[in-house]
Coordinates of N, CA and C in Angstrom, one line a residue:
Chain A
X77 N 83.4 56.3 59.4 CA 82.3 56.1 60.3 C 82.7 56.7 61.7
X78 N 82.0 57.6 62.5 CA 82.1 57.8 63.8 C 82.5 56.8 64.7
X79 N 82.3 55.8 64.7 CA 82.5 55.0 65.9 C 81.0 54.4 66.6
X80 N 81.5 54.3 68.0 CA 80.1 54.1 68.9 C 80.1 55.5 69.5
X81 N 79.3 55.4 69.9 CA 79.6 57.2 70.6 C 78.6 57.2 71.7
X82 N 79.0 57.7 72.8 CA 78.2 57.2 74.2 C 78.5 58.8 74.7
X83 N 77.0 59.1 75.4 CA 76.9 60.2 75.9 C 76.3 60.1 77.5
X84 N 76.8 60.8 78.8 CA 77.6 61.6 78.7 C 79.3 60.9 78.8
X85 N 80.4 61.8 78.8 CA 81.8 61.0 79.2 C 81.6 61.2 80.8
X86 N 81.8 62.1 81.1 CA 81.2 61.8 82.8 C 80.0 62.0 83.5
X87 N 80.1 61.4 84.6 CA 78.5 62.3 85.0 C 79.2 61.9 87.1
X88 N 78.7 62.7 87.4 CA 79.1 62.8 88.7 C 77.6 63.5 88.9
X89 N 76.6 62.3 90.4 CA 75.7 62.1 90.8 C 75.6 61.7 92.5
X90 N 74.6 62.2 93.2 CA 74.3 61.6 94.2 C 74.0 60.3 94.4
X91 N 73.5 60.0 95.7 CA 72.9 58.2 95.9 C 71.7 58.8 96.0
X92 N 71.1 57.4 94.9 CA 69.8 58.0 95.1 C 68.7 58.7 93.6
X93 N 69.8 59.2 93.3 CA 69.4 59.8 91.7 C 69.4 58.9 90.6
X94 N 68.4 59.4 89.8 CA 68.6 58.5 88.2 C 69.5 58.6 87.5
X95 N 70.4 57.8 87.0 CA 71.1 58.4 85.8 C 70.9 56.9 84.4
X96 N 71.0 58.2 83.4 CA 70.7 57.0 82.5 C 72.3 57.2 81.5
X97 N 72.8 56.5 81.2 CA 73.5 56.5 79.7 C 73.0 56.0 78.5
X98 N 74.0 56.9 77.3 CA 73.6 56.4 76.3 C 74.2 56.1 75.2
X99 N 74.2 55.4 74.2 CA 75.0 54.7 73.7 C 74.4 54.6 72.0
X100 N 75.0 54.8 71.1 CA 75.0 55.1 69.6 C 76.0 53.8 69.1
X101 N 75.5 52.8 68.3 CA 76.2 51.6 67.5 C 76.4 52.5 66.4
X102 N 77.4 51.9 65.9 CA 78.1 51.9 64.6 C 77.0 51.4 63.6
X103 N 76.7 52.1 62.4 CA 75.4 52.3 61.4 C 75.9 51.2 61.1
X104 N 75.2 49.6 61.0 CA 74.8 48.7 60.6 C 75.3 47.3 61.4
X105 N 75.8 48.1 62.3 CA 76.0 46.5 63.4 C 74.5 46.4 64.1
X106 N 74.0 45.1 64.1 CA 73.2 44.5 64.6 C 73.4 43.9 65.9
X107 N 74.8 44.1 66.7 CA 74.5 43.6 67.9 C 75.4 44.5 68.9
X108 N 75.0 44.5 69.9 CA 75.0 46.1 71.0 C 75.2 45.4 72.4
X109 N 76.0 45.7 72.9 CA 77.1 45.3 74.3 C 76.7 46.5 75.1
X110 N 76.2 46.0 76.6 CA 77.3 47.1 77.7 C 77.7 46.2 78.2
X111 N 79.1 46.5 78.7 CA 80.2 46.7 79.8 C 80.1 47.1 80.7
X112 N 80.8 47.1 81.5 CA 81.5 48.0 83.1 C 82.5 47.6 83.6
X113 N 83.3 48.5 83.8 CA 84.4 48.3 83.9 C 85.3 49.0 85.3
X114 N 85.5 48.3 86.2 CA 86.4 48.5 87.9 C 87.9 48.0 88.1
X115 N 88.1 48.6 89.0 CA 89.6 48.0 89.0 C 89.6 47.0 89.5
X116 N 88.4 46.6 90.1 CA 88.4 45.3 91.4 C 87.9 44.2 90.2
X117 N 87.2 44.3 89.5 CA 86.3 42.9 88.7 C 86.9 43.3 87.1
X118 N 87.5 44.3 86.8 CA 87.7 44.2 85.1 C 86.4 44.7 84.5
X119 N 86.4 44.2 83.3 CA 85.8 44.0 82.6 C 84.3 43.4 82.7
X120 N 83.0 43.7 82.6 CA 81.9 42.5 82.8 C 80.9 42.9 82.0
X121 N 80.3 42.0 81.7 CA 79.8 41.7 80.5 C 77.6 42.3 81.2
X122 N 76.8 43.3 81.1 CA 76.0 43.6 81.6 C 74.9 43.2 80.7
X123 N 74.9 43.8 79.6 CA 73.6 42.5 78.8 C 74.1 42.9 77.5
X124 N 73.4 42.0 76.5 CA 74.0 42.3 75.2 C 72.3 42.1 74.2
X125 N 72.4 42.8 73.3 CA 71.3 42.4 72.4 C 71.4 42.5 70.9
X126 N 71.1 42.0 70.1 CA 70.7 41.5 69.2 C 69.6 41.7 68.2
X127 N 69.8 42.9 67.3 CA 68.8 42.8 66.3 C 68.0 43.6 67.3
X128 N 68.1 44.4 68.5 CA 67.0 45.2 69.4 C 66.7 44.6 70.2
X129 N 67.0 43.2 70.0 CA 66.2 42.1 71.3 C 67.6 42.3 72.3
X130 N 66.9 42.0 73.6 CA 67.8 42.0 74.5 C 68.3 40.0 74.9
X131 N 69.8 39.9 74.8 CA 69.9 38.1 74.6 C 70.5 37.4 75.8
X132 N 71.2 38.7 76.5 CA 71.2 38.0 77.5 C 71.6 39.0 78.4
X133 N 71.2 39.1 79.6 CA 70.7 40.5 80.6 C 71.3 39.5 82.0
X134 N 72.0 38.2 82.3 CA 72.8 37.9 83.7 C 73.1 38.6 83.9
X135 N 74.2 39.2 83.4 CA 75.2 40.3 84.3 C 74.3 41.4 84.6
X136 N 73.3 41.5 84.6 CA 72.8 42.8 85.3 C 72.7 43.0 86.6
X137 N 73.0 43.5 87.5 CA 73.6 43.7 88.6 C 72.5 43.0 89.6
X138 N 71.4 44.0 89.5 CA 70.2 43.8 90.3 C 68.7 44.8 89.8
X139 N 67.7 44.8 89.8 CA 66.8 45.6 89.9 C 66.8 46.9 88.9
X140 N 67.9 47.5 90.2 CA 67.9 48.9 89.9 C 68.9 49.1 88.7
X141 N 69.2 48.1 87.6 CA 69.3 48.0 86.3 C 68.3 48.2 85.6
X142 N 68.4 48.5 84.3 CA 67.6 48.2 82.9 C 67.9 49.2 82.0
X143 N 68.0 48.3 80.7 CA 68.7 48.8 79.3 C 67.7 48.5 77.9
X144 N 67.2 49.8 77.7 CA 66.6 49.2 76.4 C 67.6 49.6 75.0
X145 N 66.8 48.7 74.1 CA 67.2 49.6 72.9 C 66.2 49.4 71.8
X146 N 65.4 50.9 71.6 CA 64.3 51.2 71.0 C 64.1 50.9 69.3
X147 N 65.3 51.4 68.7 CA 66.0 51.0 67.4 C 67.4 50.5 67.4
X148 N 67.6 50.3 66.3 CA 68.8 49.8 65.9 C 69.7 50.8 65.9
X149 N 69.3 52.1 66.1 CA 70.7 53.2 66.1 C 70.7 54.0 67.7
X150 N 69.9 53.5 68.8 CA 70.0 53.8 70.2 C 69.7 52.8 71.2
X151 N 70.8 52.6 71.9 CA 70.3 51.7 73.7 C 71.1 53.0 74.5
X152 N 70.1 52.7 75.9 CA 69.9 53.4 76.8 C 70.3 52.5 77.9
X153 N 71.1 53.2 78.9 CA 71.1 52.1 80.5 C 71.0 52.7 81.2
X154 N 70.2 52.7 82.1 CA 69.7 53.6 83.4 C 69.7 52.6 84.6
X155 N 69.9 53.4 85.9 CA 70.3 53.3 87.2 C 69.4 53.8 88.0
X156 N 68.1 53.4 88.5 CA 67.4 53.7 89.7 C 67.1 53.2 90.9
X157 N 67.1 53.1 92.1 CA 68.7 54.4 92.6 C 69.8 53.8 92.2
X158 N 70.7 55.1 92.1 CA 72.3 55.1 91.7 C 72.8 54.8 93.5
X159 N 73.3 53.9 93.2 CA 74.4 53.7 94.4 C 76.1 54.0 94.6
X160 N 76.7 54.7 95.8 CA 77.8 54.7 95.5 C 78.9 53.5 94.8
X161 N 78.4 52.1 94.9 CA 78.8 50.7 94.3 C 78.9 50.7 93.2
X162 N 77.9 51.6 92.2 CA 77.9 51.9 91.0 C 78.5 52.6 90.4
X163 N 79.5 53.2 90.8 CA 81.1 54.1 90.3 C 82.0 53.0 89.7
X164 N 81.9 53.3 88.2 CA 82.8 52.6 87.1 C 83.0 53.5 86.2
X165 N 83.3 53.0 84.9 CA 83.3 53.3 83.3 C 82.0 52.3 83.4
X166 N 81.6 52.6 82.2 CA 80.2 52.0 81.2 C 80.7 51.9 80.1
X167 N 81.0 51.2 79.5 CA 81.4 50.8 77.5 C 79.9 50.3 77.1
X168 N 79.9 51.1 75.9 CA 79.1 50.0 74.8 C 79.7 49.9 73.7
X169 N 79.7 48.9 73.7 CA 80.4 48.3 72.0 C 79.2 47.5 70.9
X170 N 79.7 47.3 69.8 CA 78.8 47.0 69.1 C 79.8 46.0 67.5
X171 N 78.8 45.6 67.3 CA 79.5 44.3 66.4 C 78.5 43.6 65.2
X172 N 78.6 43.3 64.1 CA 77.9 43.4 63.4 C 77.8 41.3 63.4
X173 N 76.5 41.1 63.3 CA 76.5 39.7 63.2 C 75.6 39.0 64.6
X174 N 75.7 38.1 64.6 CA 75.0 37.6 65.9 C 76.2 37.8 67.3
X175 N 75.9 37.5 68.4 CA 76.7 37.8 69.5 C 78.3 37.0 69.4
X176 N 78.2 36.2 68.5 CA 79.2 35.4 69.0 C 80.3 35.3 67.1
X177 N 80.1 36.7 66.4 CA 80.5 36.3 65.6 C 81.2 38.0 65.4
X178 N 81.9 38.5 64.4 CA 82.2 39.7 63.9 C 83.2 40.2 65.2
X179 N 84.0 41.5 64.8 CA 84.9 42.3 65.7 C 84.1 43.0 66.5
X180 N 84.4 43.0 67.7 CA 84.1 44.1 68.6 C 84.4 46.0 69.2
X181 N 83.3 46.4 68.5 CA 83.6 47.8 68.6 C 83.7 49.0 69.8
X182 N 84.7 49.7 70.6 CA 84.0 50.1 71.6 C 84.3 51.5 71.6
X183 N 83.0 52.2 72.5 CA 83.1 53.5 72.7 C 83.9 54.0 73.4
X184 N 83.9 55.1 73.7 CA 84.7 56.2 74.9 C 84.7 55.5 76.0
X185 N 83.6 55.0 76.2 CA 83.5 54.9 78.0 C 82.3 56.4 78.8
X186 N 81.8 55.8 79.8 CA 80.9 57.3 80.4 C 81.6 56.9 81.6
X187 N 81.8 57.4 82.5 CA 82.4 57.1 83.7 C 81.8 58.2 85.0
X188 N 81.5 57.2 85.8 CA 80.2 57.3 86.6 C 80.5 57.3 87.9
X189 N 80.4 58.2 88.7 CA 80.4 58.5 90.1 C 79.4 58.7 90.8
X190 N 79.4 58.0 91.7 CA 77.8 58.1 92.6 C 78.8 58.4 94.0
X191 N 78.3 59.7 94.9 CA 78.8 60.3 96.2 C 78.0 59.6 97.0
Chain B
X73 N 81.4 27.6 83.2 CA 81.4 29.5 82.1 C 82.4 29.6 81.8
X74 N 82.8 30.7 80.8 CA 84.2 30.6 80.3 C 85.0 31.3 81.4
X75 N 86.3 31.6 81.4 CA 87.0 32.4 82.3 C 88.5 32.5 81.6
X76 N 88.7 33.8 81.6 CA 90.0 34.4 80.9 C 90.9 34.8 81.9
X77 N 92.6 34.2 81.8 CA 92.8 34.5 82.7 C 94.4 35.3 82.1
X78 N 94.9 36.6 82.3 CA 96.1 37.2 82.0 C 96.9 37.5 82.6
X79 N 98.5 36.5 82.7 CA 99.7 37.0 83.1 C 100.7 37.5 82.9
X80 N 101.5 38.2 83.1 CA 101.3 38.7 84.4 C 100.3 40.1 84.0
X81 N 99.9 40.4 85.7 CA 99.6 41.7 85.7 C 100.0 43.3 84.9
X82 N 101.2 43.0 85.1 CA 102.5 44.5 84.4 C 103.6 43.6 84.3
X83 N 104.2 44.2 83.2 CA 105.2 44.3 82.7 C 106.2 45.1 81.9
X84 N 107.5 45.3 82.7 CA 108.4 46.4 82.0 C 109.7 46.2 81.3
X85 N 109.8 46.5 79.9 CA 110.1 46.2 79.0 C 111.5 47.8 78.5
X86 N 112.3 47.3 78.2 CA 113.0 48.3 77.4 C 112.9 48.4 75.9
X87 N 112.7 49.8 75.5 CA 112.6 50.1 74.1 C 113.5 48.9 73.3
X88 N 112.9 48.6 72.1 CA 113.3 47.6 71.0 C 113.2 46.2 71.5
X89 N 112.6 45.7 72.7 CA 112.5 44.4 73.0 C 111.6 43.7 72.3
X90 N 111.9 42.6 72.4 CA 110.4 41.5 71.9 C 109.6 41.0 72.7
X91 N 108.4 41.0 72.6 CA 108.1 40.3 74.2 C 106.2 39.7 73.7
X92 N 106.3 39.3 74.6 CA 105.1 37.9 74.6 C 104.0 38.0 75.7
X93 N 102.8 38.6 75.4 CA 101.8 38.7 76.3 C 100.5 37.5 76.5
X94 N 100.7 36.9 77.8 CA 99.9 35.3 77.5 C 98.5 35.8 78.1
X95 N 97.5 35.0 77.6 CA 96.4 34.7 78.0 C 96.0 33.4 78.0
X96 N 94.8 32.6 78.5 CA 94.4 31.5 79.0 C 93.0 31.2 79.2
X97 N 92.3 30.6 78.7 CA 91.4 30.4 79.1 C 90.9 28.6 79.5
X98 N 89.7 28.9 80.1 CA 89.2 27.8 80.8 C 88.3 26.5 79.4
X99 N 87.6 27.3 78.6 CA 86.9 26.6 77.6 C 87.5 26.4 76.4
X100 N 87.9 25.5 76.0 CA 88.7 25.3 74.6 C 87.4 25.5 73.4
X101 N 86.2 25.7 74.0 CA 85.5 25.5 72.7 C 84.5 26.6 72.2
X102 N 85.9 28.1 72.0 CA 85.6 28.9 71.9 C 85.4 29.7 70.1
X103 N 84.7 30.4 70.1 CA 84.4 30.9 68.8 C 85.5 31.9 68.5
X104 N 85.5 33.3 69.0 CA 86.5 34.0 68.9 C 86.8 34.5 70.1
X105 N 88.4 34.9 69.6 CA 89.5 35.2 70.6 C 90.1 36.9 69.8
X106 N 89.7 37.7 70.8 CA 90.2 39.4 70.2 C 91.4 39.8 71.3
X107 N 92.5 40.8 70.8 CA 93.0 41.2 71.9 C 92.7 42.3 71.5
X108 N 93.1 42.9 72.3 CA 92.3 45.2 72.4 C 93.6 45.3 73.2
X109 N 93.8 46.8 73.1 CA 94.7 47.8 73.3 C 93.5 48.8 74.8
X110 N 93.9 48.8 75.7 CA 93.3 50.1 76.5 C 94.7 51.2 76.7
X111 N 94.2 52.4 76.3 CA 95.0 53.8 77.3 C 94.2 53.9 77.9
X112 N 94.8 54.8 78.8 CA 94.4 55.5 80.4 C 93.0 56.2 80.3
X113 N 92.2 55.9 80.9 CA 91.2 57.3 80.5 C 90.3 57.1 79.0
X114 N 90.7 55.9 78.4 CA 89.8 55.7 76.7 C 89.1 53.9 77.0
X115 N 88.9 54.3 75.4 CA 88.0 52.6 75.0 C 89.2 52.1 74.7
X116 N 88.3 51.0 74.5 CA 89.6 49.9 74.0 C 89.4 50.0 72.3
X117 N 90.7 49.5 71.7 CA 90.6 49.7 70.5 C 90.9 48.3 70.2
X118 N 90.7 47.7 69.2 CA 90.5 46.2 68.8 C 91.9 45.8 67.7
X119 N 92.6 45.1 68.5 CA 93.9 45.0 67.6 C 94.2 43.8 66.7
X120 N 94.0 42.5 67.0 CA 93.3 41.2 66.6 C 91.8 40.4 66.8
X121 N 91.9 40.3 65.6 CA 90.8 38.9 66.2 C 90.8 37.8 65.3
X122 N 90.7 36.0 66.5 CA 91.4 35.4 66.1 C 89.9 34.6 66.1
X123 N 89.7 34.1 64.8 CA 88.1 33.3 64.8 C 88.7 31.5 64.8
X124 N 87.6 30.8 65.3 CA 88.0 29.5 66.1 C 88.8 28.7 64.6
X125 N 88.8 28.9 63.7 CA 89.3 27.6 62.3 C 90.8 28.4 62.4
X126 N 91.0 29.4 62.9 CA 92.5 30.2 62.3 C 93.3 29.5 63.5
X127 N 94.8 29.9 63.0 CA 95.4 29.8 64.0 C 96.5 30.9 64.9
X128 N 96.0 32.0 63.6 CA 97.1 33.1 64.2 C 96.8 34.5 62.9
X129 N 96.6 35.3 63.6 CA 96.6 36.6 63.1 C 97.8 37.7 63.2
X130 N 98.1 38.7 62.2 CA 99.2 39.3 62.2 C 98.7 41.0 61.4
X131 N 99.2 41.9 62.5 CA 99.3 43.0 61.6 C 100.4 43.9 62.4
X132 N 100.8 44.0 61.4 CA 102.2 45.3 61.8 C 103.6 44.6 62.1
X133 N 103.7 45.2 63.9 CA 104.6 44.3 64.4 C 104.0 43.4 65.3
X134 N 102.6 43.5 65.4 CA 101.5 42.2 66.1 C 101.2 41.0 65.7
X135 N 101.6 40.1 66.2 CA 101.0 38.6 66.4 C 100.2 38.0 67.0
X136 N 99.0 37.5 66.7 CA 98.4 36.8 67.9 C 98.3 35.5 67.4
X137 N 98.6 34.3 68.4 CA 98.5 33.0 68.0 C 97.6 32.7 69.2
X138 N 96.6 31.3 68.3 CA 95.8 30.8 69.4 C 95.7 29.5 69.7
X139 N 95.7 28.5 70.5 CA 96.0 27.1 70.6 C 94.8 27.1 71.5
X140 N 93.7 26.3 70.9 CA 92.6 26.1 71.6 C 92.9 24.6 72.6
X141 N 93.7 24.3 71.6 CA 93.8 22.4 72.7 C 94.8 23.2 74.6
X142 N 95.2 23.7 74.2 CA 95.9 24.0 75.3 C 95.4 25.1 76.4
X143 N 94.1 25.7 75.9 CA 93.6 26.9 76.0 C 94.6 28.5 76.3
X144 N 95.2 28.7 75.7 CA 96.2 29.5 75.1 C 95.9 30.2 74.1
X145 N 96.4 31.9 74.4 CA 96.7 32.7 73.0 C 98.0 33.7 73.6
X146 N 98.5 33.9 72.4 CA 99.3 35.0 72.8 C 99.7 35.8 71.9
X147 N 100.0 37.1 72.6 CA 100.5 38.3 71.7 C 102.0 38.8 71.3
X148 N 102.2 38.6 70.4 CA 103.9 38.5 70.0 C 104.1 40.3 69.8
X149 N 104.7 40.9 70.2 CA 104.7 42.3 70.3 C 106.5 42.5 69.5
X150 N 107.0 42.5 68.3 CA 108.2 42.8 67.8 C 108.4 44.2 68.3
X151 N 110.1 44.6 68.6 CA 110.9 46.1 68.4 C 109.7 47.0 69.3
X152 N 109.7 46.9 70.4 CA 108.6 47.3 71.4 C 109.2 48.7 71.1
X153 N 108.0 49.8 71.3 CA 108.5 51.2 71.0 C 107.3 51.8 72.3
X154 N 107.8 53.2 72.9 CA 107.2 53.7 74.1 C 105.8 53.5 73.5
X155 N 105.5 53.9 72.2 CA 103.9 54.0 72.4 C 103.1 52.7 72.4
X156 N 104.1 52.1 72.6 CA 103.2 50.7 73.0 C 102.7 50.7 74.5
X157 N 102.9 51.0 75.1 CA 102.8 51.4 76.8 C 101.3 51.4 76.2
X158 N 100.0 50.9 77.6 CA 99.1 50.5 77.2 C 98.7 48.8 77.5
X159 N 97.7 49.0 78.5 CA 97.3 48.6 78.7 C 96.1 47.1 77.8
X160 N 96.6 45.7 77.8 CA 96.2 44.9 76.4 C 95.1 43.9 77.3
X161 N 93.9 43.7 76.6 CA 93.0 42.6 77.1 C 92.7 41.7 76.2
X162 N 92.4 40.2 76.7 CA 92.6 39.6 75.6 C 90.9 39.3 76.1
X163 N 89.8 38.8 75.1 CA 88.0 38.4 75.4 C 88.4 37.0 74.3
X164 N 87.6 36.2 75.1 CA 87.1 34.9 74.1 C 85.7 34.9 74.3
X165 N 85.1 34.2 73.3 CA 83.5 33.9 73.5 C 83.1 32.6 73.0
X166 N 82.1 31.7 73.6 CA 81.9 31.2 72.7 C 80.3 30.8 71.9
X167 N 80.2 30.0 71.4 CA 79.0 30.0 70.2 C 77.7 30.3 71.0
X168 N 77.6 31.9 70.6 CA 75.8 32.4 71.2 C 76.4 33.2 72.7
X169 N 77.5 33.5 72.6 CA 77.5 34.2 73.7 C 78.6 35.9 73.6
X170 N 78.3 36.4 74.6 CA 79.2 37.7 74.6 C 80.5 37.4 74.7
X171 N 81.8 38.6 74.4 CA 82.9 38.3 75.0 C 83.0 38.6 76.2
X172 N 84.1 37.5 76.9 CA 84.6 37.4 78.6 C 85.9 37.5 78.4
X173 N 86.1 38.6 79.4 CA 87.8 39.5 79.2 C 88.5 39.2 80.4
X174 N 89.7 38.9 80.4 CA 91.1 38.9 81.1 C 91.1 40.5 81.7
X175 N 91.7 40.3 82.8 CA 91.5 41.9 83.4 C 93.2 42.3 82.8
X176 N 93.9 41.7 81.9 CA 94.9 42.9 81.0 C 95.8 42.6 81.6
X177 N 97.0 42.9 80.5 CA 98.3 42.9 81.4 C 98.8 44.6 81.1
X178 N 99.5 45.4 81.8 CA 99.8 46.5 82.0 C 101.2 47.0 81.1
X179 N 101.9 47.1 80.0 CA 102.9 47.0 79.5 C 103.5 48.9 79.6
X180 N 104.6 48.2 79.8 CA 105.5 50.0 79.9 C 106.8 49.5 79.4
X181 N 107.2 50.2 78.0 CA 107.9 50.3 77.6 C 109.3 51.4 77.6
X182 N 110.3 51.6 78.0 CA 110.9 52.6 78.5 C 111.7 52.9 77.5
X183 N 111.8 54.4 77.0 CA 113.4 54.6 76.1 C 114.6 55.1 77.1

């Protein structure tokens, strides 16, 4: 199996601009994680979904978040406006089972600069 | 909420040692307990996972033991070799929710 596979690995952007990532689950996991990841907070958990449904979207920063995922083999997370605050890694991982069961899978990472 | 917490930050180790990486958490009434591997620059790669009826998982020279009454897990790391250097996080979760990660302890192993 390929993995998860998240496109792009970097992207270096103004403030102000859209950027979206994207993110490819492992063919038959049913449940789909983003992350973000700083040196200051770790790890944090940005929404996770389930079977396509989105289950739980707290950690979403503010607003200028939102993540869909259309099918079961793509989610998308986009940034309108990108803020310089918004300079991390982005993980999606994926895990077969409901949220709270099976191994967790993760991708490369996209790692994100906002000037 | 839950909260994971990993000590120490770094630690330096000489080739062939044994050594013991702790984690902690706040909720004992957790479903699963994973530890991952990060290098510099990558994903994390998934080294254990310890589901709430077990008590301890093992592959290679890795150990992970979990003590929910005390909120405790740890990673038993045997004959440490440089490519262990690498960065380890330990996530618990519990029932219906995502994993919540320890921000890692930093290991460097030296020949």
């Amino acid at each position: 199996d390929a993995g998860v596979i998240q496109s792009p690995r970097h992207e270096v952007t103004e403030m102000g601009q859209e950027v979206t990532l994207r993110c490819k689950p492992i063919s038959g996991h049913n449940s789909l994680f983003w992350y973000r990841q700083t040196m200051m907070r770790g790890l944090e958990l940005l929404i996770y979904f389930n079977n396509n449904v989105p289950i739980d979207d707290s950690g979403m920063p503010e607003d200028r978040f939102s993540a869909k995922m259309p099918n079961a083999s793509f989610s998308t997370l986009k940034i309108q406006p990108s803020e310089p605050r918004d300079s991390a890694v982005y993980f999606c991982a994926s895990s077969s089972g409901a949220a709270n069961t099976g191994e967790l899978f993760f991708g490369e990472g996209s790692r994100l600069t906002v000037l | 909420k839950q909260e994971v917490t990993q000590i120490p930050a770094a630690l330096s180790v000489p080739e062939g040692e044994n050594l013991v990486l702790n984690c902690s958490f706040t909720d004992s009434a957790i479903y699963n307990l994973q530890w991952f591997r990060q290098d510099p620059g990558k994903g994390l790669t998934s080294l254990l996972l310890i589901q709430s009826s077990q008590r301890e998982q093992t592959s290679g020279r890795l150990n992970a033991s979990l003590d929910k009454s005390s909120g405790r897990s740890t990673l038993y790391i045997a004959a440490s070799q440089p490519g262990d250097s690498a960065t380890y996080l330990c996530a618990a979760n519990q029932a219906g929710t995502a994993l919540i990660f320890g921000k890692g302890t930093t290991l460097s192993v030296s020949s």
